[in-house]
Coordinates of C-alpha atoms in Angstrom, one line a residue:
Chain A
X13 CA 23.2 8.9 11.2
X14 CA 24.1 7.7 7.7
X15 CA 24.6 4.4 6.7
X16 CA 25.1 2.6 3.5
X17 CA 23.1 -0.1 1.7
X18 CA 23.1 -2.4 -1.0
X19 CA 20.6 -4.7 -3.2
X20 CA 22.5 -7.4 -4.8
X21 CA 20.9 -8.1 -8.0
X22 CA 22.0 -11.9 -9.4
X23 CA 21.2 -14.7 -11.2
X24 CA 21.7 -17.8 -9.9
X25 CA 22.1 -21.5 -11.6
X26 CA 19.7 -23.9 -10.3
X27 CA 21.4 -26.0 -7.9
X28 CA 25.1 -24.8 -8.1
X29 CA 25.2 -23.1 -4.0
X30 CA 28.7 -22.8 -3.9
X31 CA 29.0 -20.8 -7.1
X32 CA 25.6 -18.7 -6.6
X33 CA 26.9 -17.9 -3.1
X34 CA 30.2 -16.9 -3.9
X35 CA 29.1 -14.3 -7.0
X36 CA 26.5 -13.3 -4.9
X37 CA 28.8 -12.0 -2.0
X38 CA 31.6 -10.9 -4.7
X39 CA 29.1 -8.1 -5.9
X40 CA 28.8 -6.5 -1.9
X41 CA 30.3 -3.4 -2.1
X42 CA 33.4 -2.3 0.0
X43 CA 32.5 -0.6 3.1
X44 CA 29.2 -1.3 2.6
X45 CA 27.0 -2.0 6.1
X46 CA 23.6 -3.8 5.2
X47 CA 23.7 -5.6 1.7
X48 CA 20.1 -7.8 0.9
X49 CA 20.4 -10.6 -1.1
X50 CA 17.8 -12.3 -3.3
X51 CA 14.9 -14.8 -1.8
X52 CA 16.5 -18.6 -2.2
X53 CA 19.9 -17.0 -3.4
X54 CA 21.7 -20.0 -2.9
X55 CA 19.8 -22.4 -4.7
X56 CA 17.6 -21.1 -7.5
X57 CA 13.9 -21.1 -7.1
X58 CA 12.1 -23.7 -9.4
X59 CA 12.1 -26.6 -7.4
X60 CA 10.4 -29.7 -8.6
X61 CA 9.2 -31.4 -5.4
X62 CA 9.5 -30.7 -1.5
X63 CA 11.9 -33.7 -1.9
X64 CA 14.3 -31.8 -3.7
X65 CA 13.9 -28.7 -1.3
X66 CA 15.1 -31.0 1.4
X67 CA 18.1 -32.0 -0.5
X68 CA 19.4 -28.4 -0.9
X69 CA 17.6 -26.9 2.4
X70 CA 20.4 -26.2 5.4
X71 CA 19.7 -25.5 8.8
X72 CA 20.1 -22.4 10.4
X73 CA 22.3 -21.3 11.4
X74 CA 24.8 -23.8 11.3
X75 CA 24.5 -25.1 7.5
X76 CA 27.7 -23.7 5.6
X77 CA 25.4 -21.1 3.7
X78 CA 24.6 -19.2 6.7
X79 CA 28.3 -20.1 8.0
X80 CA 29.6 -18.7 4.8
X81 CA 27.7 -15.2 5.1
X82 CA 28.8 -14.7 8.7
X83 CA 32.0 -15.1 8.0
X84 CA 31.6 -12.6 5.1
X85 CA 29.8 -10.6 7.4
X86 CA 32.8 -10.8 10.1
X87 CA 35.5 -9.9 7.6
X88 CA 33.9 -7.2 6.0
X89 CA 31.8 -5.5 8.8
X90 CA 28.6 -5.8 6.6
X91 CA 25.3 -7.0 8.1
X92 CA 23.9 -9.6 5.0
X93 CA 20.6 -10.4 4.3
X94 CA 19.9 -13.5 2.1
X95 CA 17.3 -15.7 1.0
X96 CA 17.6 -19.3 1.6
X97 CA 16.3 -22.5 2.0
X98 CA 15.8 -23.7 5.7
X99 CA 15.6 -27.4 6.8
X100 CA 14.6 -27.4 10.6
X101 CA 13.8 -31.0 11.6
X102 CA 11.0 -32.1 8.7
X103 CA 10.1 -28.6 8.0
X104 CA 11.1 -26.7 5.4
X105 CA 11.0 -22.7 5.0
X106 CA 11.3 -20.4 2.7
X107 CA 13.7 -18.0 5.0
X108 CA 15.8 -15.1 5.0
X109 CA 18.6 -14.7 7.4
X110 CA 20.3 -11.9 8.7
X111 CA 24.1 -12.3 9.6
X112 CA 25.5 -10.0 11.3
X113 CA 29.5 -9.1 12.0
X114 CA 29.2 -9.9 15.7
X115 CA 28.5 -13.7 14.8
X116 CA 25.1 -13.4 16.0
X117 CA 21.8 -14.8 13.3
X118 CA 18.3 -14.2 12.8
X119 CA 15.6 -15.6 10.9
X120 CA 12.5 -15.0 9.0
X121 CA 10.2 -17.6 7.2
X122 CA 8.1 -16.4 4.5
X123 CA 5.2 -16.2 5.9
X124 CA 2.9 -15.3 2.5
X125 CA 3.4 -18.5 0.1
X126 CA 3.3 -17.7 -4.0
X127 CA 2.0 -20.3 -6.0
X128 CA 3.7 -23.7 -6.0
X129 CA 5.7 -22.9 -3.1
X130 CA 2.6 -24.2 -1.2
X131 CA 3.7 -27.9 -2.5
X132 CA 7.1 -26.8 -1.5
X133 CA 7.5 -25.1 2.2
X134 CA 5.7 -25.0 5.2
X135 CA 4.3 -21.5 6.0
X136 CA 6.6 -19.3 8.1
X137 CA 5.7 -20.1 11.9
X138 CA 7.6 -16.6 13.4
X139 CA 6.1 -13.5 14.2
X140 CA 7.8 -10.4 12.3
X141 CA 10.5 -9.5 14.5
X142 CA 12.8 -6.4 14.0
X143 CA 16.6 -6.9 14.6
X144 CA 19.5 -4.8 15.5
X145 CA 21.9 -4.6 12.9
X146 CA 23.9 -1.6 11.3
X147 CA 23.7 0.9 13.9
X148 CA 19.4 0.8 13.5
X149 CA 16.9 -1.9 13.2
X150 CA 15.4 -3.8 10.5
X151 CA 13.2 -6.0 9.3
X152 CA 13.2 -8.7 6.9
X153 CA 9.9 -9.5 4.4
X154 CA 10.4 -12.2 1.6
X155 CA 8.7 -11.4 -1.9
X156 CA 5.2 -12.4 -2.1
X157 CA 4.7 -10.5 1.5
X158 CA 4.8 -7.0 -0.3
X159 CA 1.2 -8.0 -1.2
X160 CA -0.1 -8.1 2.5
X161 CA 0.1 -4.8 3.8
X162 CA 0.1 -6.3 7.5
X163 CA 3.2 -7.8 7.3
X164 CA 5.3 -4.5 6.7
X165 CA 3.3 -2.5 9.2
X166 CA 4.0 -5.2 11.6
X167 CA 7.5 -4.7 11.3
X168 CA 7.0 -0.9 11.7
X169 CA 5.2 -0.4 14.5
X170 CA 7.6 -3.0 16.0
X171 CA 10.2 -0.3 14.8
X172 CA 12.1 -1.0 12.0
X173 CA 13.3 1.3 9.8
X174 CA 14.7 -0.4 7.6
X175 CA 12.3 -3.2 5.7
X176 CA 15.0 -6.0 3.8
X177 CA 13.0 -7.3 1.4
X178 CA 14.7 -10.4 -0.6
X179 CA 12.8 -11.6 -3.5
X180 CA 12.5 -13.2 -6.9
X181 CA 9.7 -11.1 -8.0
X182 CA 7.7 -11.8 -11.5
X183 CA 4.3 -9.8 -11.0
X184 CA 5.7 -6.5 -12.2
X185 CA 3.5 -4.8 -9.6
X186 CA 5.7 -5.3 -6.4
X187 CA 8.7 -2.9 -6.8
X188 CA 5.5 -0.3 -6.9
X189 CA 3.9 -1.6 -4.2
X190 CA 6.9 -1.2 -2.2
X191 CA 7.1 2.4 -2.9
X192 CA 3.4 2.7 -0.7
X193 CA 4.8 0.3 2.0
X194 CA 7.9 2.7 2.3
X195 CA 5.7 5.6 2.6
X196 CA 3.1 4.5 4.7
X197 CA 5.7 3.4 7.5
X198 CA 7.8 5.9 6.9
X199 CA 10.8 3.4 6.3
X200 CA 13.4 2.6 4.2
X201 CA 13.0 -0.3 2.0
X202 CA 15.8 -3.0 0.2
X203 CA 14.2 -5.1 -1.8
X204 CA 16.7 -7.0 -4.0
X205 CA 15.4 -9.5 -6.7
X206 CA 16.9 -11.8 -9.4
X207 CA 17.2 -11.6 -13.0
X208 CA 16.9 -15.0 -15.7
X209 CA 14.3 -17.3 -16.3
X210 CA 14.3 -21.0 -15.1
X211 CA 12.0 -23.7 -17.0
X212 CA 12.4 -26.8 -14.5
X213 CA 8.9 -27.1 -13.9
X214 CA 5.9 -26.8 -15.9
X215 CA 5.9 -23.3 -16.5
X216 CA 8.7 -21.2 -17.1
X217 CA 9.7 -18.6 -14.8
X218 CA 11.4 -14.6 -15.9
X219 CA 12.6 -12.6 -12.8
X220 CA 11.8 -9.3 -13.3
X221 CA 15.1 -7.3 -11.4
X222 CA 14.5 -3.8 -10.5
X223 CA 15.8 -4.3 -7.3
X224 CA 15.8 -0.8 -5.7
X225 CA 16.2 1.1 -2.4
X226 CA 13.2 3.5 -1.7
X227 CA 13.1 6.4 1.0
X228 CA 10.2 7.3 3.9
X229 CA 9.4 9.9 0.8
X230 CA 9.0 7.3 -1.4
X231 CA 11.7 8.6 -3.6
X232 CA 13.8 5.9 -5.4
X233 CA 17.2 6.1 -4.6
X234 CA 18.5 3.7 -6.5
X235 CA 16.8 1.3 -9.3
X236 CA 18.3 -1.6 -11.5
X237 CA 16.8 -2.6 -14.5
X238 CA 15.3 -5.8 -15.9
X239 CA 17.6 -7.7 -17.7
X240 CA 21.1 -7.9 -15.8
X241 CA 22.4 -8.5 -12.5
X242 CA 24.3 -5.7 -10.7
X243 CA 24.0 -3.6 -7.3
X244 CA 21.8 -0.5 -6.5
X245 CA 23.7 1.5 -3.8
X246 CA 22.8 4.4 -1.7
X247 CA 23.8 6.4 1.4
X248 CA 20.8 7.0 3.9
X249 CA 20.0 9.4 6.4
X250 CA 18.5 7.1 9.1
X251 CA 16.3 10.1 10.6
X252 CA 14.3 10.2 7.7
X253 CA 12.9 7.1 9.1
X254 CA 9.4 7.7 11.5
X255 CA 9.4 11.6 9.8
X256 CA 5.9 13.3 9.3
X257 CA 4.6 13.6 6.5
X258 CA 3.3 17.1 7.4
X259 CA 4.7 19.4 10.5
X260 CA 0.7 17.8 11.9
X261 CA 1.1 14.3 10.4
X262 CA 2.8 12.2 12.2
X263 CA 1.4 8.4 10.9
X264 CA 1.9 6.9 14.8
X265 CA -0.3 9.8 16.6
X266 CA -2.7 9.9 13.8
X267 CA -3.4 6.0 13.2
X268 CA -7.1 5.2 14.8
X269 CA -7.3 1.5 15.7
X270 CA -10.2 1.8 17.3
X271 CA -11.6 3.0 14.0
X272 CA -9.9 0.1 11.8
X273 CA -12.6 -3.1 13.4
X274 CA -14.7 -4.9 10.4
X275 CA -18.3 -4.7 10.8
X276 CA -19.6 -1.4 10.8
X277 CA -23.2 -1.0 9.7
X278 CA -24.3 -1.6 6.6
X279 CA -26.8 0.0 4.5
Chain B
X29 CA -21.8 -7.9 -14.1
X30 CA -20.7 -4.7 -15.7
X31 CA -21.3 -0.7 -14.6
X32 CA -20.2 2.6 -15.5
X33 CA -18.3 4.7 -13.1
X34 CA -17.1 8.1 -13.8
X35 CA -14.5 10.5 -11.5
X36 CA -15.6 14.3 -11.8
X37 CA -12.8 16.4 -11.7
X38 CA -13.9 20.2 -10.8
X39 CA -12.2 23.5 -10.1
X40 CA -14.8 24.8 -7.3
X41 CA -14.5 28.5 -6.4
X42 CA -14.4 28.8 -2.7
X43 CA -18.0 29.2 -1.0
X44 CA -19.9 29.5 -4.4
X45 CA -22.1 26.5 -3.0
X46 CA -25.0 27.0 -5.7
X47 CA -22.3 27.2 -8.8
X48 CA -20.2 24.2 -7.7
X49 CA -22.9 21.7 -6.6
X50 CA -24.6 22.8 -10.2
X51 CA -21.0 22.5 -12.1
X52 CA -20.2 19.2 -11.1
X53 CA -23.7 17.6 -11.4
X54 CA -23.5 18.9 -15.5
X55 CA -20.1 17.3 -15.8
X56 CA -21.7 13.8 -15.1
X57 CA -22.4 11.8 -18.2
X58 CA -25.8 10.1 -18.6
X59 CA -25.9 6.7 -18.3
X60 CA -23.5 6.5 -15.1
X61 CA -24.2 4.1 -12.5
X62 CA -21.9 5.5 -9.6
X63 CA -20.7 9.1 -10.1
X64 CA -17.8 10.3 -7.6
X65 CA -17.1 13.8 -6.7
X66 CA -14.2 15.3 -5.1
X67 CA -13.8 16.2 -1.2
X68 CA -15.4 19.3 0.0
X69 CA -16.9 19.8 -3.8
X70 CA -19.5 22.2 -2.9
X71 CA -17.2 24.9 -0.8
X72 CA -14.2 24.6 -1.9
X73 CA -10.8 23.8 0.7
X74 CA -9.4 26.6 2.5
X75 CA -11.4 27.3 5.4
X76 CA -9.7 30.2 7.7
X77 CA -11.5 28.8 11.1
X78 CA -14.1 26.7 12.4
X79 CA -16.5 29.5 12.3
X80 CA -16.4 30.0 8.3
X81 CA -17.1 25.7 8.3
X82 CA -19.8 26.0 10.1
X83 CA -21.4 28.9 8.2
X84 CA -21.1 26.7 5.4
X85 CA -21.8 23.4 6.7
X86 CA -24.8 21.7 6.1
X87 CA -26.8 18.4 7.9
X88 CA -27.0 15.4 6.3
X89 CA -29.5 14.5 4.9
X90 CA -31.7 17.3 5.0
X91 CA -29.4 19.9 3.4
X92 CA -29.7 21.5 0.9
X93 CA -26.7 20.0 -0.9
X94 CA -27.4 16.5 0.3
X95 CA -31.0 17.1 -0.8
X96 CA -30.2 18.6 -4.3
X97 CA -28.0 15.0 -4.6
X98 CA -30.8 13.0 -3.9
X99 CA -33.0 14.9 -6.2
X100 CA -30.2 14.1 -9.4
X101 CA -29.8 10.8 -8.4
X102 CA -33.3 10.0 -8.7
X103 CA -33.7 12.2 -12.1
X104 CA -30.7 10.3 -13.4
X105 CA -30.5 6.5 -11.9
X106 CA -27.0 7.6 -10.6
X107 CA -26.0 6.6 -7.2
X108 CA -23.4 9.9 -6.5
X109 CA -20.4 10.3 -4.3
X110 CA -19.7 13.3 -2.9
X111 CA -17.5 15.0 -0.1
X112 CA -19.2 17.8 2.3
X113 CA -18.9 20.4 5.1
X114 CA -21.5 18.2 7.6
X115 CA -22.9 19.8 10.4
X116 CA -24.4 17.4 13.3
X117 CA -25.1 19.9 16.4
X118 CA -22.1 21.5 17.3
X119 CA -19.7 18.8 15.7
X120 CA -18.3 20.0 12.1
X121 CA -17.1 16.8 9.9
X122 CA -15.3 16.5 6.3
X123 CA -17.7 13.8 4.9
X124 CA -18.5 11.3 2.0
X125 CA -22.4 11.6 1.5
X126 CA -23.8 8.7 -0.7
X127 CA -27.2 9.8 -2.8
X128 CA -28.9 6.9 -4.0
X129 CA -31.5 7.2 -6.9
X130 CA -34.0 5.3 -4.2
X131 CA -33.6 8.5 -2.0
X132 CA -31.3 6.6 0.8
X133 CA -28.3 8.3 1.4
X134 CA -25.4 6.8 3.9
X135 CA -22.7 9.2 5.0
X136 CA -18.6 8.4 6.3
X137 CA -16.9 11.1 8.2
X138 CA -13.3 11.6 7.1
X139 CA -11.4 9.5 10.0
X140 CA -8.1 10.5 9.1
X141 CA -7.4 14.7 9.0
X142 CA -4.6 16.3 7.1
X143 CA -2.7 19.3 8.4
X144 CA -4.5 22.5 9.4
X145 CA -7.9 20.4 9.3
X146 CA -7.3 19.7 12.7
X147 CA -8.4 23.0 13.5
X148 CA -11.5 23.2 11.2
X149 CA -12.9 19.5 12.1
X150 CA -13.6 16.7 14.2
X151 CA -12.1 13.7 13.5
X152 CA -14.5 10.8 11.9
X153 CA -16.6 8.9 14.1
X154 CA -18.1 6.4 12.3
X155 CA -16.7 3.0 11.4
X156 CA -15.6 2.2 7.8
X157 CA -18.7 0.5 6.6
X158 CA -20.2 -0.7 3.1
X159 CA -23.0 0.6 1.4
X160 CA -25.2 -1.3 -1.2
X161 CA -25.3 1.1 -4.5
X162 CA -25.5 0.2 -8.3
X163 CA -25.9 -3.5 -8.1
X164 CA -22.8 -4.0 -5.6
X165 CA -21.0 -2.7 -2.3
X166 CA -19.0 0.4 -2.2
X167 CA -16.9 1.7 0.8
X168 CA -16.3 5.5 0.7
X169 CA -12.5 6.8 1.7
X170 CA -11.6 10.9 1.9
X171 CA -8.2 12.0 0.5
X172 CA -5.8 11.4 3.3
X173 CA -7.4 8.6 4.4
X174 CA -4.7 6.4 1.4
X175 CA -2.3 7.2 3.9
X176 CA -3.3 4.5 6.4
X177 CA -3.7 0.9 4.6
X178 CA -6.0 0.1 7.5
X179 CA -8.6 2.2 6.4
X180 CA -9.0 0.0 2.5
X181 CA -8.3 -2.8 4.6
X182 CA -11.4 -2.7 6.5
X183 CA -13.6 -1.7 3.8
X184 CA -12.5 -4.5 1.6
X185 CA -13.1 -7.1 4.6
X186 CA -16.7 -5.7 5.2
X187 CA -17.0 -6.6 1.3
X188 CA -16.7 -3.2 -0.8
X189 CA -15.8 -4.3 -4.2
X190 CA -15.4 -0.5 -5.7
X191 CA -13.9 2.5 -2.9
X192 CA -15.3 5.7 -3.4
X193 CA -12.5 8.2 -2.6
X194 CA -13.5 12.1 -3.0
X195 CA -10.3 13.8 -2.6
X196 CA -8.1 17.5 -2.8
X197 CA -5.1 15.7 -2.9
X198 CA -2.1 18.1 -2.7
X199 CA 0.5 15.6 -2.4
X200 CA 1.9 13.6 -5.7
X201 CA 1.8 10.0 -3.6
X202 CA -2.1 9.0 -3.6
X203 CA -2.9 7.8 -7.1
X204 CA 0.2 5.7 -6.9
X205 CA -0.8 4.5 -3.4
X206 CA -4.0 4.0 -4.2
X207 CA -2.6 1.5 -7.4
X208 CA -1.3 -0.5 -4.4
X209 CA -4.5 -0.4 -2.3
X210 CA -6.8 -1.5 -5.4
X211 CA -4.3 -4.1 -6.0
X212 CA -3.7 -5.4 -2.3
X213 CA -7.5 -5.8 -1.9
X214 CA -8.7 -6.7 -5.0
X215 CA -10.8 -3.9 -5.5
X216 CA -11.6 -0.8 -7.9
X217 CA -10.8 2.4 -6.6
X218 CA -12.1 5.8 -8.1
X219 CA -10.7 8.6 -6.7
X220 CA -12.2 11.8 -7.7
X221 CA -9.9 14.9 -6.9
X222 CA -9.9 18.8 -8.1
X223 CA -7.8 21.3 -9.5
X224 CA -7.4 25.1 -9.4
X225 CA -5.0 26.5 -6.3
X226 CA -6.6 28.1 -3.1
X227 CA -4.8 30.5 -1.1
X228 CA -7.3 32.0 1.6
X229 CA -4.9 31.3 4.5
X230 CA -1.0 30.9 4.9
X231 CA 0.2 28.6 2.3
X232 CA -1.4 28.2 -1.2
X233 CA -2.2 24.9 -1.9
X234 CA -2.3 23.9 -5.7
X235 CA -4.9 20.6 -6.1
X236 CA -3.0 18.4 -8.0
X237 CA -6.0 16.2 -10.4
X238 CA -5.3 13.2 -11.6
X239 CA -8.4 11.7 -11.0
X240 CA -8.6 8.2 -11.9
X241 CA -10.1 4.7 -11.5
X242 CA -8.2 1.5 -10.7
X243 CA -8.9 -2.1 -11.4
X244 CA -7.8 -4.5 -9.3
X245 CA -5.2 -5.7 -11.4
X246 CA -3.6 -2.4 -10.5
X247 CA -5.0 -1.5 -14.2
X248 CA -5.5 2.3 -14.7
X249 CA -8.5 2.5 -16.0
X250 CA -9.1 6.3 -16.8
X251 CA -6.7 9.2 -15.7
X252 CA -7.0 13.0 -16.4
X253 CA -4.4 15.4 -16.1
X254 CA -3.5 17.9 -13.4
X255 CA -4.4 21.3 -15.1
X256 CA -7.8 21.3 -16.1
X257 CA -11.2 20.0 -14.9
X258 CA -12.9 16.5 -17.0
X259 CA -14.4 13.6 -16.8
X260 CA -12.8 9.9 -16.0
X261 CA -15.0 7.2 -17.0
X262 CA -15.0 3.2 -17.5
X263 CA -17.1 0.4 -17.3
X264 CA -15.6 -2.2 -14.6
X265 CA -16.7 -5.8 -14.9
X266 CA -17.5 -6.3 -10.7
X267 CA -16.3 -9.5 -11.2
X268 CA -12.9 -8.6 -11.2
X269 CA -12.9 -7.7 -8.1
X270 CA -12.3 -10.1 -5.3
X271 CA -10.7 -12.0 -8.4
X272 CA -7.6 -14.3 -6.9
X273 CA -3.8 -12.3 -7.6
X274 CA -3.0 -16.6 -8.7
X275 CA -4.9 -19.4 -9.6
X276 CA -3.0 -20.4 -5.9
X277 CA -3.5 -17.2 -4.2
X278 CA -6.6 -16.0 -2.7
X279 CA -5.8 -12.7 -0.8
X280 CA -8.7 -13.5 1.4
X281 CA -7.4 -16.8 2.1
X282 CA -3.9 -16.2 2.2
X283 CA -4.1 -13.7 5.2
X284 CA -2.8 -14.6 7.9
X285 CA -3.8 -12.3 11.2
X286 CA -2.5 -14.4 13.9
X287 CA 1.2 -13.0 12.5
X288 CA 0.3 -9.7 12.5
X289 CA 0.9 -8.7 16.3
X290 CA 3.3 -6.4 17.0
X291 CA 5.8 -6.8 19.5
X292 CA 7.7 -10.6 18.1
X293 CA 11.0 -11.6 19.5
X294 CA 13.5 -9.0 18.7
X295 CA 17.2 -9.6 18.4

């Protein structure tokens, strides 16, 4: 089965939600059926205190951010994935929600905090879950996670496929990494970052785009660059998902656990 | 504290023990701490059954190969890593033997086997496990063993700060992969692999070099090419490795393995 996918590339003003919500879901292709947004799409990511996270943070899913993007997602048949800020009683996360035609949500929060955001969020509390959506199932990683190779294996051997990966990246090395995490699970990955810089705090920030869609091969199938936003498209074939890598290589049978234990002799 | 650590790149001609133990051994400049040498260096690849490994296979480490190791790291001061046909009673492994100028050696049976190896060897038995050698820890990976993140993983945690990683990599994906797993556990890598094409039984296999060494910055340190055989060399500062990705985030401390079960809520 083929289905299409999108990485929204933006770039968001600090603080204006309606606005960065609204370009964000005018650049969603037509007919498209899983678009990933960037991490904190809404709001911009250089917050100044946890204090100002709370005044921009929404629940989920009722705050009008994740209202908004199931509504999109009702009237244009597209399952969204988007990067926001979630208030849930005193806590705050880094999330990413998934919103799905049907009405029905999910949620992810970040689980791997970069940098400042430790001042910022409390670390995501859920397990890595895989969700229905789009005729397959994905799974949803935020940014920073790319570095911890547990966290997309998780997700595959839970069975996702498809690994929706909203960031704001500015290590250079992630789109890279997430060529190895696509092959070594044999999945698909989205992983859709922002472009501009933001100076709010004490050092200032440049997103680094190249928001791309990679195959179980590895191959890129679509790449943006650097500098401007804009949408990297492509039509997958979902059985390339879980293929071997050689007619005797299938990763599931040949994984070894039992081998994989810290603690083996020294010498 | 700072060593020199060199990749050999050969072009072995299948079951010319004598000529490609001697061969590789020249190729190693003086002055090298750790020396890596590819997978199966001494026999070539292409076996045609289990009967032609085991007429060349040798114990470990009273071999002759094993034993001619020891003898040149002692000559030399070089700890050398090598992959070997081992024989251990009627069990045939692809191994890693480790020849330490001191006359220790430590061996790692390949846990992971690609394609028609399945036929020619057991799979590994031994768990991934550090060695001391030239001032510091090294763990020892085989070629298809990048495939499975788990296998780094554990080498890292047991407190390797340079992999060893003899290969005859056919496929163009390891040295990219194995950017990722330098950088994911803050390690050096030095993969070692051949050239020259084989084609003693169905499918000819063209090696496909690139030997290389990593920092953990993702850095490439030294590459060669894929055509001819040479000599990658650098001096690594072990004090990179280990090094935090942010002055906020410790990989170490970042983990977090009471999220990495498999089997969350799905929706």
């Amino acid at each position: 089965m083929h289905i299409t996918v999108a990485a929204i590339q933006t770039s968001p003003r600090f603080g204006e939600v309606t606005a960065n919500v609204e370009a964000a879901l005018a650049a969603v292709p037509p007919g498209c059926d899983l678009a990933v947004l960037p991490e904190l799409f809404s709001t911009g990511y250089q917050f100044r205190s946890r204090d100002e996270v709370r005044a921009l943070a929404e629940p989920v899913p009722d705050g009008p951010t994740t209202t908004r993007l199931l509504a999109f997602a009702a009237e244009r048949g597209t399952h969204v994935v988007a990067g926001l800020c979630e208030r849930a009683g005193e806590r705050l996360f880094n999330s990413a929600v998934l919103a799905r035609p049907d009405g029905r949500s999910a949620v992810y929060r970040k689980v791997h905090l970069f940098w400042d955001e430790k001042d910022l969020f409390d670390p995501g509390d859920l397990a890595f879950a895989v969700h229905e959506a789009a005729g397959t199932r994905i799974g949803m990683l935020v940014c920073f996670d790319w570095m911890f190779p547990e966290a997309a294996r998780a997700l595959a051997l839970a069975g996702a496929t498809v690994l929706c990966h909203p960031s704001n990246l500015v290590l250079p090395l992630g789109p890279d990494a997430m060529v190895t995490r696509s092959i070594e699970n044999r999945v698909f990955s989205v992983t859709a970052n922002r472009v501009g810089r933001e100076h709010r705090a004490r050092a200032e920030l440049s997103f680094i785009g190249l928001s791309q869609i990679v195959a179980p091969s590895g191959q890129r199938l679509a790449r943006l660059g650097s500098n401007e936003p804009g949408v990297a498209v492509a039509r997958i074939d979902l059985d390339e998902a879980g293929a071997p890598i050689t007619p005797r290589n299938d990763v599931w049978a040949d994984r070894r656990p039992e081998m994989y234990g810290v603690g083996g002799a020294r010498s």
